[in-house]
Amino acid sequence: MAPNLPASVNGGTIATESQVEPLPETTTLPPTRSVPAIAHPTPEDAFGVAANIKYHAQYTPHFSPFKFDPEQAFYSTAESVRDTLIQRWNDTYAHFHKIDPKQTYYISMEYLQGRALTNAIGNLNLTDAYAGALSKLGHGLEIIMEQERDAALGNGGLGRLASCFLDSLATLNLPAWGYGLRYKYGLFAQRITKKGQEEYAEDWLEKFSPWEIVRHDVVYPIRFFGKVQAESDGSRKWVGGEVMQALAYDVPIPGYMTKNTISLRIWEAKAPPQDFDLYSFNSGEHEKAAILQSKANQICAVLYPGDATEDGKLLRLKQQYLLCSASLQDIIARFKERRPKHAIKWTDFPNKVAVQMNDTHPTLAIPELMRILMDEEGLGWDEAWAITGSTVAYTNHTVLPEALEKWSQVVMAKLLPRHMEIIAEIDKQFCQMVKSSRPDLVSKLEQMRVLDSNPHKPLVRMAHLCVVSSHTVNGVAELHSDILKRELFSDFCSLWPNKFQNKTNGVTPRRWLCFCSPELSAIITKWLQTDKWVTNLDLLAGLRQFADDEQLHKEWEAAKFANKVRLAEYLLKVTGVKVDPTSLFDTQVKRIHEYKRQFLNILGVIYRYKKMKEMGPEERKGVVPRVVMFGGKAFATYAQAKRIVKLVTDVGSVVNNDPDIGNLLKVVFVPNYNVTAAELIIPASELSQHISTAGMEASGTSNMKFALNGCLIIGTLDGANVEIREEIGNQNFFLFGVQADDVPRCREERMAGHFTPDPRFEEAKQMIRSKTFGDFDYEPLLDSLEGNSGYGRGDYFLVGVDFPSYIEAQKEIDIAYKDRRRWNHSSILSTAGSGKFSSDRTISQYATDIWNIQECRVP
Ligand SMILES: *Cc1c(COP(=O)(O)O)cnc(C)c1O
């Protein structure tokens, strides 16, 4: 199972018996006598694959003929893989069509797919065949894989979760679709300069994506603005305004070792064809002629366009509506297509369709389904409401109040007048229901309502709309789900105690272990004497019995070391910093946010640096050399987060060039953190930091990826850390910090000034103030740590409160790392205890407890 990469295949030589002469500088396609070009959609051996790659290079060309450089080779290889995927995709959906099972539709604004080639050939078990084929054509698989750009249609954990879920849905043979948007540019690409973070457009479609298949026959009208008309029969109709189109692109998602291949369907906004106004164009008004087209292009231009302006807000709402409307029209079309017109029973809809909303971004699916059922299919309110309520379910991803979406009722009524009516009716009926059935909650009603009727700024609370309308609401880790029930949604929970569930997140072990660390995977398979752990991750627990085996320690350390060497080479290439791979590799990679507390980490690094400077040469000999890596993007308008990035790079510039320190400490900011970078960084890390203020991280998923790869965790009792620690054992987890329950009290104490800061904390801050790391203005950052400061938030994230216990935990880590046996033991137990955190487990639970869907395996 672990892909067996050829040791090193020289990009310009052909390794077949029939042809041994070296190729010229620019690789060209080998002549036909060695590899004929054959269109063979499902080749299984290296020769068949090579023939098919060659066919694509010649007959579906995207480049000038005759050249066959790695880039050209990548596209032809991807197209060859795509042939197999299309075949399986067709078989899968033909089978679903025949069986007509209940299907899940996962709607998400974000998918962080990363690269697809390695994953696809790995899941298809064709890695060796592709490596062999490429070598016949004069290339090495690894070089070819490197040509691919990440599909980064997401921002962070929420988007990556959606992608892991698709992999598990396909692998578990579950009948499902993913729905998303086809952004022209992803979030942004990050460059690190002297000024800190700079953003530039992430042009993932610059050439084209070989993985998407346009479906010119799958197009739906999408209306914006307009007005609502009362019809003579009492029904309501939304008319006028601007009508755009949503065009479908399908990205095939292969399951692991199964024929089942599902689809991520992403929508692109288009102007309707009649828009192009030839008359205007011919009379010289070139821009006016294509005005709708340009408006359409804006909708899917970027993920999370700035929403500081009214126009920006409108654009985001348009994106959300386009996603929901196109997806629901598609779902309904499929439901109708599968039964004769006279036999359509709408009450059967929830028996065939489960819609999962990934956070509140797809909330408009609720009023849109109501609208279609009532205004287009002619159902009454009660019937439509019952169907909608048994179809949709909602996953909450945050308790941060500022992240809970609210939309202006004015904007909503302008862009989606019919939906605003429906939302107001849902609110009204909810109020009536509470008044008649739960008089005890009437005093809470204003806070619970879907509409926030503040006369100055009336809002729609999207999370409340989701809770009121969904049959199930889930959090993403036990602690998070408890907080939802106890705090954020406590009143709703008293109303509907059975509506709330927990579904602890997971990650796919294919991408996050098998393919990103083939060395470690091979060792696991060898010691477990089976590769079944890849689809039954609980089997990893079998490693526990070998946790003290010296031979395993040797192999384990060697695999981790190889990954560290590979990462060190990468760091040198992208940052110019040379690191010693025998150092402790200490990593914090995730979106830059104050609650995730990269600031705490860098303050700890500063304190460590200061102590080392104070040591004599003898004492320094006892120091454990460390490479502290940071990575992650700060949202472009989040000034405080960007200051943190700048601080990390400034500290790095000083520490990395300090001759007293040498290799004892390196501080590296890895630019442009994305899935591909994660696949390199995670398998090479030995310690990873998941140090959010307790109660603020809903789950985290990179903590699971790291633990799976035998990386120890320093963390707070937050999100899934709690469960990870339970699974891998307390002694293998470096715990620090206050607990979620104590956070409100600590905050009050800080605000009231009843807090004596630790002298070590003061030393670290003082070092920044003293300009040791340059004269950038760090005052706003430092002020945010002060208790009674009017400028910051009174150390809202409790960096000062947790600093002492953080430093103590770091000391313990240094001691533990010197003891190789202890460290390797804990590392093995981390992997061994990661079984629970497979997204296969998460998805099975969603399938059983929320969606009520069953396996539908393609024969
Ligand atoms: C897993 C992953 C995340 C989520 O990281 P957290 O530490 O859980 O916030 C974000 N970005 C990428 C690229 C990932 O792979």
mmCIF file of C-alpha atoms and ligand atoms in Angstrom, residues 112 155-157 160 512 589-591 596 673-675 678 690 697 700-703 705, ligand 1:
data_model
loop_
_atom_site.group_PDB
_atom_site.id
_atom_site.type_symbol
_atom_site.label_atom_id
_atom_site.label_comp_id
_atom_site.label_asym_id
_atom_site.label_seq_id
_atom_site.Cartn_x
_atom_site.Cartn_y
_atom_site.Cartn_z
ATOM 1 C CA LEU A 112 -8.918 22.715 0.781
ATOM 2 C CA ASN A 155 -8.989 29.066 4.252
ATOM 3 C CA GLY A 156 -8.142 26.567 6.976
ATOM 4 C CA GLY A 157 -9.415 23.688 9.050
ATOM 5 C CA ARG A 160 -9.706 20.839 4.906
ATOM 6 C CA TRP A 512 -2.182 12.411 6.228
ATOM 7 C CA VAL A 589 1.216 25.783 11.630
ATOM 8 C CA LYS A 590 -2.359 27.041 11.362
ATOM 9 C CA ARG A 591 -4.148 30.269 10.469
ATOM 10 C CA LYS A 596 -4.543 30.347 18.511
ATOM 11 C CA TYR A 673 1.243 27.377 4.447
ATOM 12 C CA ASN A 674 -1.114 25.146 2.506
ATOM 13 C CA VAL A 675 -1.938 21.463 2.186
ATOM 14 C CA ALA A 678 1.527 20.621 5.574
ATOM 15 C CA HIS A 690 -1.961 23.518 19.856
ATOM 16 C CA GLU A 697 -10.721 26.190 19.390
ATOM 17 C CA GLY A 700 -8.574 21.578 15.530
ATOM 18 C CA THR A 701 -7.613 18.933 13.015
ATOM 19 C CA SER A 702 -3.905 19.525 12.566
ATOM 20 C CA ASN A 703 -3.466 18.265 16.139
ATOM 21 C CA LYS A 705 -2.525 14.942 11.763
HETATM 22 C C1 LIG B 1 -5.250 20.721 8.777
HETATM 23 C C2 LIG B 1 -5.043 22.037 8.189
HETATM 24 C C3 LIG B 1 -5.505 23.189 8.838
HETATM 25 C C4 LIG B 1 -6.188 23.148 10.189
HETATM 26 O O1 LIG B 1 -5.219 23.368 11.191
HETATM 27 P P1 LIG B 1 -5.625 23.629 12.714
HETATM 28 O O2 LIG B 1 -4.317 23.630 13.421
HETATM 29 O O3 LIG B 1 -6.503 22.516 13.134
HETATM 30 O O4 LIG B 1 -6.295 24.948 12.762
HETATM 31 C C5 LIG B 1 -5.292 24.405 8.244
HETATM 32 N N1 LIG B 1 -4.649 24.507 7.064
HETATM 33 C C6 LIG B 1 -4.169 23.429 6.431
HETATM 34 C C7 LIG B 1 -3.449 23.605 5.143
HETATM 35 C C8 LIG B 1 -4.355 22.155 6.954
HETATM 36 O O5 LIG B 1 -3.895 21.089 6.287
#
